[in-house]
PDB file of C-alpha atoms in Angstrom:
ATOM      1  CA  UNK I   1     130.601  69.940  85.486  1.00 81.00           C
ATOM      2  CA  UNK I   2     127.264  69.110  83.841  1.00 92.00           C
ATOM      3  CA  UNK I   3     125.808  65.630  84.228  1.00 95.00           C
ATOM      4  CA  UNK I   4     122.973  64.856  81.808  1.00 97.00           C
ATOM      5  CA  UNK I   5     120.670  61.927  82.485  1.00 97.00           C
ATOM      6  CA  UNK I   6     117.085  60.748  82.502  1.00 98.00           C
ATOM      7  CA  UNK I   7     115.399  60.216  85.867  1.00 98.00           C
ATOM      8  CA  UNK I   8     111.976  59.060  86.969  1.00 98.00           C
ATOM      9  CA  UNK I   9     110.023  61.822  88.692  1.00 98.00           C
ATOM     10  CA  UNK I  10     106.240  61.918  89.090  1.00 98.00           C
ATOM     11  CA  UNK I  11     105.987  58.719  86.991  1.00 97.00           C
ATOM     12  CA  UNK I  12     107.670  60.472  84.045  1.00 98.00           C
ATOM     13  CA  UNK I  13     111.035  59.966  82.402  1.00 98.00           C
ATOM     14  CA  UNK I  14     112.463  63.442  82.902  1.00 98.00           C
ATOM     15  CA  UNK I  15     115.640  64.772  81.259  1.00 98.00           C
ATOM     16  CA  UNK I  16     117.781  66.515  83.874  1.00 98.00           C
ATOM     17  CA  UNK I  17     121.011  68.503  83.658  1.00 98.00           C
ATOM     18  CA  UNK I  18     122.918  68.709  86.923  1.00 98.00           C
ATOM     19  CA  UNK I  19     125.541  71.400  87.425  1.00 97.00           C
ATOM     20  CA  UNK I  20     127.449  69.739  90.258  1.00 97.00           C
ATOM     21  CA  UNK I  21     129.404  72.211  92.397  1.00 97.00           C
ATOM     22  CA  UNK I  22     130.045  69.543  95.051  1.00 96.00           C
ATOM     23  CA  UNK I  23     127.656  71.442  97.300  1.00 95.00           C
ATOM     24  CA  UNK I  24     124.675  70.611  99.488  1.00 97.00           C
ATOM     25  CA  UNK I  25     123.019  73.784  98.224  1.00 98.00           C
ATOM     26  CA  UNK I  26     121.033  73.396  95.012  1.00 98.00           C
ATOM     27  CA  UNK I  27     118.783  75.511  92.801  1.00 98.00           C
ATOM     28  CA  UNK I  28     116.081  73.756  90.770  1.00 98.00           C
ATOM     29  CA  UNK I  29     115.047  75.516  87.564  1.00 98.00           C
ATOM     30  CA  UNK I  30     111.532  75.380  86.085  1.00 98.00           C
ATOM     31  CA  UNK I  31     111.230  76.539  82.486  1.00 98.00           C
ATOM     32  CA  UNK I  32     108.286  78.404  81.025  1.00 98.00           C
ATOM     33  CA  UNK I  33     105.434  77.467  78.712  1.00 97.00           C
ATOM     34  CA  UNK I  34     106.738  76.141  75.358  1.00 96.00           C
ATOM     35  CA  UNK I  35     110.295  76.555  76.666  1.00 97.00           C
ATOM     36  CA  UNK I  36     112.939  74.066  77.800  1.00 98.00           C
ATOM     37  CA  UNK I  37     115.561  73.562  80.493  1.00 98.00           C
ATOM     38  CA  UNK I  38     117.922  76.139  78.959  1.00 98.00           C
ATOM     39  CA  UNK I  39     115.365  78.886  79.583  1.00 97.00           C
ATOM     40  CA  UNK I  40     114.678  81.788  77.225  1.00 96.00           C
ATOM     41  CA  UNK I  41     117.778  82.629  75.188  1.00 96.00           C
ATOM     42  CA  UNK I  42     119.785  80.168  77.310  1.00 97.00           C
ATOM     43  CA  UNK I  43     119.454  82.412  80.371  1.00 98.00           C
ATOM     44  CA  UNK I  44     119.034  79.477  82.774  1.00 98.00           C
ATOM     45  CA  UNK I  45     122.319  78.029  81.571  1.00 98.00           C
ATOM     46  CA  UNK I  46     124.055  81.347  82.275  1.00 98.00           C
ATOM     47  CA  UNK I  47     122.565  81.510  85.771  1.00 98.00           C
ATOM     48  CA  UNK I  48     123.569  77.909  86.461  1.00 98.00           C
ATOM     49  CA  UNK I  49     127.189  78.579  85.479  1.00 98.00           C
ATOM     50  CA  UNK I  50     127.343  81.661  87.711  1.00 98.00           C
ATOM     51  CA  UNK I  51     125.868  79.685  90.598  1.00 98.00           C
ATOM     52  CA  UNK I  52     128.444  76.950  90.032  1.00 97.00           C
ATOM     53  CA  UNK I  53     131.207  79.566  90.237  1.00 97.00           C
ATOM     54  CA  UNK I  54     129.704  80.615  93.583  1.00 98.00           C
ATOM     55  CA  UNK I  55     129.802  77.027  94.836  1.00 97.00           C
ATOM     56  CA  UNK I  56     126.079  76.322  94.429  1.00 98.00           C
ATOM     57  CA  UNK I  57     124.823  73.316  92.479  1.00 98.00           C
ATOM     58  CA  UNK I  58     121.773  73.491  90.237  1.00 98.00           C
ATOM     59  CA  UNK I  59     119.477  71.225  88.304  1.00 98.00           C
ATOM     60  CA  UNK I  60     117.736  72.164  85.077  1.00 98.00           C
ATOM     61  CA  UNK I  61     115.050  69.829  83.760  1.00 98.00           C
ATOM     62  CA  UNK I  62     112.519  69.497  80.955  1.00 98.00           C
ATOM     63  CA  UNK I  63     108.920  69.086  82.005  1.00 98.00           C
ATOM     64  CA  UNK I  64     106.931  66.142  80.624  1.00 98.00           C
ATOM     65  CA  UNK I  65     106.340  66.706  76.903  1.00 98.00           C
ATOM     66  CA  UNK I  66     109.010  69.414  76.684  1.00 98.00           C
ATOM     67  CA  UNK I  67     112.631  69.413  75.579  1.00 97.00           C
ATOM     68  CA  UNK I  68     114.298  66.019  75.891  1.00 98.00           C
ATOM     69  CA  UNK I  69     111.811  64.507  78.344  1.00 98.00           C
ATOM     70  CA  UNK I  70     109.314  61.856  77.295  1.00 98.00           C
ATOM     71  CA  UNK I  71     105.749  62.639  76.287  1.00 98.00           C
ATOM     72  CA  UNK I  72     103.817  64.909  73.959  1.00 98.00           C
ATOM     73  CA  UNK I  73     103.518  68.619  74.730  1.00 98.00           C
ATOM     74  CA  UNK I  74      99.807  68.295  73.944  1.00 98.00           C
ATOM     75  CA  UNK I  75      99.378  66.366  77.188  1.00 97.00           C
ATOM     76  CA  UNK I  76     101.122  68.980  79.336  1.00 97.00           C
ATOM     77  CA  UNK I  77      99.325  69.954  82.524  1.00 97.00           C
ATOM     78  CA  UNK I  78     100.040  72.863  84.867  1.00 98.00           C
ATOM     79  CA  UNK I  79      99.113  70.734  87.878  1.00 98.00           C
ATOM     80  CA  UNK I  80     101.551  68.106  86.616  1.00 98.00           C
ATOM     81  CA  UNK I  81     104.272  70.767  86.286  1.00 98.00           C
ATOM     82  CA  UNK I  82     103.803  71.651  89.964  1.00 98.00           C
ATOM     83  CA  UNK I  83     103.793  67.993  91.024  1.00 98.00           C
ATOM     84  CA  UNK I  84     107.002  67.286  89.094  1.00 98.00           C
ATOM     85  CA  UNK I  85     108.749  70.339  90.548  1.00 98.00           C
ATOM     86  CA  UNK I  86     107.722  69.392  94.088  1.00 98.00           C
ATOM     87  CA  UNK I  87     108.860  65.804  93.516  1.00 98.00           C
ATOM     88  CA  UNK I  88     112.338  66.940  92.453  1.00 98.00           C
ATOM     89  CA  UNK I  89     112.604  69.445  95.308  1.00 98.00           C
ATOM     90  CA  UNK I  90     111.395  66.838  97.791  1.00 98.00           C
ATOM     91  CA  UNK I  91     113.955  64.338  96.549  1.00 98.00           C
ATOM     92  CA  UNK I  92     116.831  66.723  97.241  1.00 98.00           C
ATOM     93  CA  UNK I  93     115.425  67.900 100.574  1.00 98.00           C
ATOM     94  CA  UNK I  94     115.221  64.262 101.668  1.00 98.00           C
ATOM     95  CA  UNK I  95     118.905  63.906 100.747  1.00 98.00           C
ATOM     96  CA  UNK I  96     119.823  66.776 103.078  1.00 98.00           C
ATOM     97  CA  UNK I  97     120.155  69.585 100.534  1.00 98.00           C
ATOM     98  CA  UNK I  98     119.213  73.214 100.997  1.00 98.00           C
ATOM     99  CA  UNK I  99     116.895  73.784  98.031  1.00 98.00           C
ATOM    100  CA  UNK I 100     115.907  76.946  96.146  1.00 98.00           C
ATOM    101  CA  UNK I 101     113.462  77.171  93.244  1.00 99.00           C
ATOM    102  CA  UNK I 102     113.937  79.314  90.137  1.00 99.00           C
ATOM    103  CA  UNK I 103     111.350  79.714  87.388  1.00 98.00           C
ATOM    104  CA  UNK I 104     110.449  81.848  84.390  1.00 98.00           C
ATOM    105  CA  UNK I 105     106.976  82.736  83.057  1.00 98.00           C
ATOM    106  CA  UNK I 106     104.655  79.785  83.819  1.00 98.00           C
ATOM    107  CA  UNK I 107     107.699  78.167  85.390  1.00 98.00           C
ATOM    108  CA  UNK I 108     107.754  81.222  87.662  1.00 98.00           C
ATOM    109  CA  UNK I 109     104.128  80.560  88.501  1.00 98.00           C
ATOM    110  CA  UNK I 110     105.042  76.918  89.111  1.00 98.00           C
ATOM    111  CA  UNK I 111     107.757  77.731  91.649  1.00 98.00           C
ATOM    112  CA  UNK I 112     105.430  80.079  93.537  1.00 98.00           C
ATOM    113  CA  UNK I 113     102.833  77.333  93.876  1.00 98.00           C
ATOM    114  CA  UNK I 114     105.402  74.618  94.612  1.00 98.00           C
ATOM    115  CA  UNK I 115     107.222  76.835  97.101  1.00 98.00           C
ATOM    116  CA  UNK I 116     103.981  77.538  98.948  1.00 98.00           C
ATOM    117  CA  UNK I 117     103.579  73.774  99.433  1.00 98.00           C
ATOM    118  CA  UNK I 118     107.096  73.052 100.730  1.00 98.00           C
ATOM    119  CA  UNK I 119     108.073  74.982 103.865  1.00 97.00           C
ATOM    120  CA  UNK I 120     111.679  73.751 103.632  1.00 98.00           C
ATOM    121  CA  UNK I 121     112.364  75.728 100.454  1.00 98.00           C
ATOM    122  CA  UNK I 122     115.113  78.260 101.210  1.00 98.00           C
ATOM    123  CA  UNK I 123     114.521  80.769  98.403  1.00 98.00           C
ATOM    124  CA  UNK I 124     112.411  81.375  95.307  1.00 98.00           C
ATOM    125  CA  UNK I 125     113.231  83.383  92.192  1.00 98.00           C
ATOM    126  CA  UNK I 126     110.357  83.962  89.771  1.00 98.00           C
ATOM    127  CA  UNK I 127     110.896  85.820  86.519  1.00 98.00           C
ATOM    128  CA  UNK I 128     107.742  87.292  84.923  1.00 98.00           C
ATOM    129  CA  UNK I 129     105.276  84.889  86.603  1.00 98.00           C
ATOM    130  CA  UNK I 130     101.665  84.953  85.412  1.00 98.00           C
ATOM    131  CA  UNK I 131      99.049  85.102  88.169  1.00 98.00           C
ATOM    132  CA  UNK I 132      96.335  84.003  85.682  1.00 96.00           C
ATOM    133  CA  UNK I 133      93.619  85.887  87.562  1.00 96.00           C
ATOM    134  CA  UNK I 134      91.664  86.786  84.427  1.00 90.00           C
ATOM    135  CA  UNK I 135      88.772  84.557  83.368  1.00 84.00           C
ATOM    136  CA  UNK I 136      89.920  81.787  81.036  1.00 84.00           C
ATOM    137  CA  UNK I 137      88.302  81.971  77.624  1.00 85.00           C
ATOM    138  CA  UNK I 138      87.715  78.328  76.703  1.00 81.00           C
ATOM    139  CA  UNK I 139      88.526  77.724  73.014  1.00 86.00           C
ATOM    140  CA  UNK I 140      86.130  76.138  70.543  1.00 83.00           C
ATOM    141  CA  UNK I 141      88.470  73.172  70.312  1.00 87.00           C
ATOM    142  CA  UNK I 142      89.791  71.285  73.344  1.00 92.00           C
ATOM    143  CA  UNK I 143      93.255  72.678  72.771  1.00 94.00           C
ATOM    144  CA  UNK I 144      95.167  75.946  72.576  1.00 93.00           C
ATOM    145  CA  UNK I 145      97.580  76.425  69.675  1.00 94.00           C
ATOM    146  CA  UNK I 146     100.509  78.832  69.712  1.00 91.00           C
ATOM    147  CA  UNK I 147     103.573  79.021  67.446  1.00 90.00           C
ATOM    148  CA  UNK I 148     102.991  75.577  66.002  1.00 93.00           C
ATOM    149  CA  UNK I 149     102.397  73.819  69.319  1.00 94.00           C
ATOM    150  CA  UNK I 150      99.140  72.575  70.759  1.00 96.00           C
ATOM    151  CA  UNK I 151      98.289  71.873  74.386  1.00 96.00           C
ATOM    152  CA  UNK I 152      95.074  70.644  75.928  1.00 96.00           C
ATOM    153  CA  UNK I 153      92.978  73.516  77.257  1.00 95.00           C
ATOM    154  CA  UNK I 154      93.158  71.907  80.696  1.00 95.00           C
ATOM    155  CA  UNK I 155      96.696  73.292  81.090  1.00 97.00           C
ATOM    156  CA  UNK I 156      95.313  76.812  81.285  1.00 96.00           C
ATOM    157  CA  UNK I 157      92.187  75.778  83.198  1.00 95.00           C
ATOM    158  CA  UNK I 158      94.465  74.334  85.883  1.00 96.00           C
ATOM    159  CA  UNK I 159      96.668  77.433  85.879  1.00 97.00           C
ATOM    160  CA  UNK I 160      93.650  79.648  86.494  1.00 96.00           C
ATOM    161  CA  UNK I 161      92.313  77.310  89.176  1.00 96.00           C
ATOM    162  CA  UNK I 162      95.673  77.202  90.977  1.00 97.00           C
ATOM    163  CA  UNK I 163      94.967  80.613  92.550  1.00 97.00           C
ATOM    164  CA  UNK I 164      98.571  81.683  92.068  1.00 98.00           C
ATOM    165  CA  UNK I 165      98.083  85.195  93.410  1.00 97.00           C
ATOM    166  CA  UNK I 166      96.867  83.726  96.715  1.00 97.00           C
ATOM    167  CA  UNK I 167      99.560  81.048  96.848  1.00 98.00           C
ATOM    168  CA  UNK I 168     102.185  83.779  97.166  1.00 98.00           C
ATOM    169  CA  UNK I 169     100.706  84.665 100.563  1.00 98.00           C
ATOM    170  CA  UNK I 170     101.597  81.121 101.664  1.00 98.00           C
ATOM    171  CA  UNK I 171     105.152  81.322 100.325  1.00 98.00           C
ATOM    172  CA  UNK I 172     107.222  81.598 103.508  1.00 97.00           C
ATOM    173  CA  UNK I 173     110.685  81.633 101.971  1.00 98.00           C
ATOM    174  CA  UNK I 174     112.472  84.778 100.753  1.00 98.00           C
ATOM    175  CA  UNK I 175     111.577  85.490  97.142  1.00 98.00           C
ATOM    176  CA  UNK I 176     112.827  87.678  94.313  1.00 98.00           C
ATOM    177  CA  UNK I 177     110.125  88.376  91.735  1.00 98.00           C
ATOM    178  CA  UNK I 178     110.917  90.069  88.428  1.00 98.00           C
ATOM    179  CA  UNK I 179     108.168  91.938  86.605  1.00 98.00           C
ATOM    180  CA  UNK I 180     108.380  93.908  83.339  1.00 98.00           C
ATOM    181  CA  UNK I 181     106.212  96.827  82.245  1.00 98.00           C
ATOM    182  CA  UNK I 182     106.298  95.911  78.541  1.00 98.00           C
ATOM    183  CA  UNK I 183     105.460  92.248  79.148  1.00 98.00           C
ATOM    184  CA  UNK I 184     103.399  91.102  76.165  1.00 97.00           C
ATOM    185  CA  UNK I 185     101.973  88.085  78.033  1.00 96.00           C
ATOM    186  CA  UNK I 186     101.537  89.204  81.652  1.00 97.00           C
ATOM    187  CA  UNK I 187      99.478  92.391  81.903  1.00 97.00           C
ATOM    188  CA  UNK I 188      99.455  94.969  84.692  1.00 97.00           C
ATOM    189  CA  UNK I 189      96.409  93.422  86.368  1.00 97.00           C
ATOM    190  CA  UNK I 190      98.183  90.097  86.752  1.00 98.00           C
ATOM    191  CA  UNK I 191     101.428  91.755  87.854  1.00 98.00           C
ATOM    192  CA  UNK I 192      99.598  93.841  90.447  1.00 98.00           C
ATOM    193  CA  UNK I 193      97.823  90.771  91.834  1.00 98.00           C
ATOM    194  CA  UNK I 194     101.171  89.268  92.802  1.00 98.00           C
ATOM    195  CA  UNK I 195     102.651  92.533  94.050  1.00 98.00           C
ATOM    196  CA  UNK I 196      99.643  93.155  96.291  1.00 98.00           C
ATOM    197  CA  UNK I 197     100.019  89.758  97.945  1.00 98.00           C
ATOM    198  CA  UNK I 198     103.813  89.669  98.224  1.00 98.00           C
ATOM    199  CA  UNK I 199     105.050  89.126 101.784  1.00 97.00           C
ATOM    200  CA  UNK I 200     107.542  91.152 103.841  1.00 97.00           C
ATOM    201  CA  UNK I 201     110.450  88.913 102.797  1.00 98.00           C
ATOM    202  CA  UNK I 202     109.563  89.054  99.097  1.00 98.00           C
ATOM    203  CA  UNK I 203     111.305  91.505  96.779  1.00 98.00           C
ATOM    204  CA  UNK I 204     109.242  92.515  93.749  1.00 98.00           C
ATOM    205  CA  UNK I 205     111.280  94.474  91.220  1.00 98.00           C
ATOM    206  CA  UNK I 206     109.658  96.188  88.245  1.00 98.00           C
ATOM    207  CA  UNK I 207     111.819  96.669  85.144  1.00 98.00           C
ATOM    208  CA  UNK I 208     110.556  99.539  83.007  1.00 98.00           C
ATOM    209  CA  UNK I 209     110.160  98.891  79.256  1.00 98.00           C
ATOM    210  CA  UNK I 210     111.467  95.315  79.536  1.00 98.00           C
ATOM    211  CA  UNK I 211     109.562  92.680  77.560  1.00 98.00           C
ATOM    212  CA  UNK I 212     108.488  89.245  78.793  1.00 98.00           C
ATOM    213  CA  UNK I 213     111.784  87.568  77.919  1.00 96.00           C
ATOM    214  CA  UNK I 214     113.260  89.090  74.748  1.00 97.00           C
ATOM    215  CA  UNK I 215     115.772  91.023  76.794  1.00 98.00           C
ATOM    216  CA  UNK I 216     118.849  92.672  75.388  1.00 98.00           C
ATOM    217  CA  UNK I 217     122.227  91.349  76.496  1.00 98.00           C
ATOM    218  CA  UNK I 218     122.625  94.139  79.052  1.00 98.00           C
ATOM    219  CA  UNK I 219     119.072  93.735  80.339  1.00 98.00           C
ATOM    220  CA  UNK I 220     119.553  90.006  80.768  1.00 98.00           C
ATOM    221  CA  UNK I 221     122.912  90.439  82.505  1.00 98.00           C
ATOM    222  CA  UNK I 222     121.336  92.865  84.983  1.00 98.00           C
ATOM    223  CA  UNK I 223     118.520  90.491  85.909  1.00 98.00           C
ATOM    224  CA  UNK I 224     120.760  87.418  85.917  1.00 98.00           C
ATOM    225  CA  UNK I 225     123.326  89.051  88.207  1.00 98.00           C
ATOM    226  CA  UNK I 226     120.674  90.370  90.605  1.00 98.00           C
ATOM    227  CA  UNK I 227     119.043  86.947  90.750  1.00 98.00           C
ATOM    228  CA  UNK I 228     122.325  85.164  91.436  1.00 98.00           C
ATOM    229  CA  UNK I 229     123.242  87.662  94.166  1.00 98.00           C
ATOM    230  CA  UNK I 230     119.847  87.161  95.773  1.00 98.00           C
ATOM    231  CA  UNK I 231     120.293  83.385  95.901  1.00 98.00           C
ATOM    232  CA  UNK I 232     123.889  83.531  97.128  1.00 98.00           C
ATOM    233  CA  UNK I 233     123.041  86.079  99.829  1.00 98.00           C
ATOM    234  CA  UNK I 234     119.950  84.181 100.947  1.00 98.00           C
ATOM    235  CA  UNK I 235     121.858  80.903 101.269  1.00 98.00           C
ATOM    236  CA  UNK I 236     124.645  82.670 103.201  1.00 95.00           C
ATOM    237  CA  UNK I 237     122.190  84.180 105.669  1.00 92.00           C
ATOM    238  CA  UNK I 238     120.624  80.840 106.568  1.00 81.00           C
TER     239      UNK I 238
END
């Protein structure tokens, strides 16, 4: 069953979609840059339904300025994304839940940073996270425009300053990290930065000739099923 509502997290009115499996185990999804709570091609929704079938609840949400949440995308901030994700995770941990984090693209980067800050997190899944280790090229304007959307340049300044590739060394929970060789947004240098710093309980899987997120049905099913199995197995082992 999906419960849709608006909640106050991090001083924002955030649209949330709770897949309630009547379980004290929950996965919190963090969408990517210019995406929404359904994830790319509705992949998050598919994962959430499979988790529900396995008896695990999940919560999908729209970051401030995205999807059905309040605000203007222009005012999005990577630091704010991390703070909102940690606020939601902290809320459920305080209620006695076992919490896992699941993110895609910059949402994948978000869950790595957030997970490194919360030792109680049970598992992390990060699809195609961007380490953002390259030097940020500040635009002539104070914003970055892509596909008809503008965001303040500070979003990317904060992402580069977050030191994501180092944060993974502080991520104590088991993690499953998906990387793709034909990723048009995350290059080999940024992929390698995360792989090099992955810990003994982190699984980094490289998918040859897969793009950033425009996966075929079969490609998506493979990654979705592996991700769900990882979460289910990790919860069962704890």
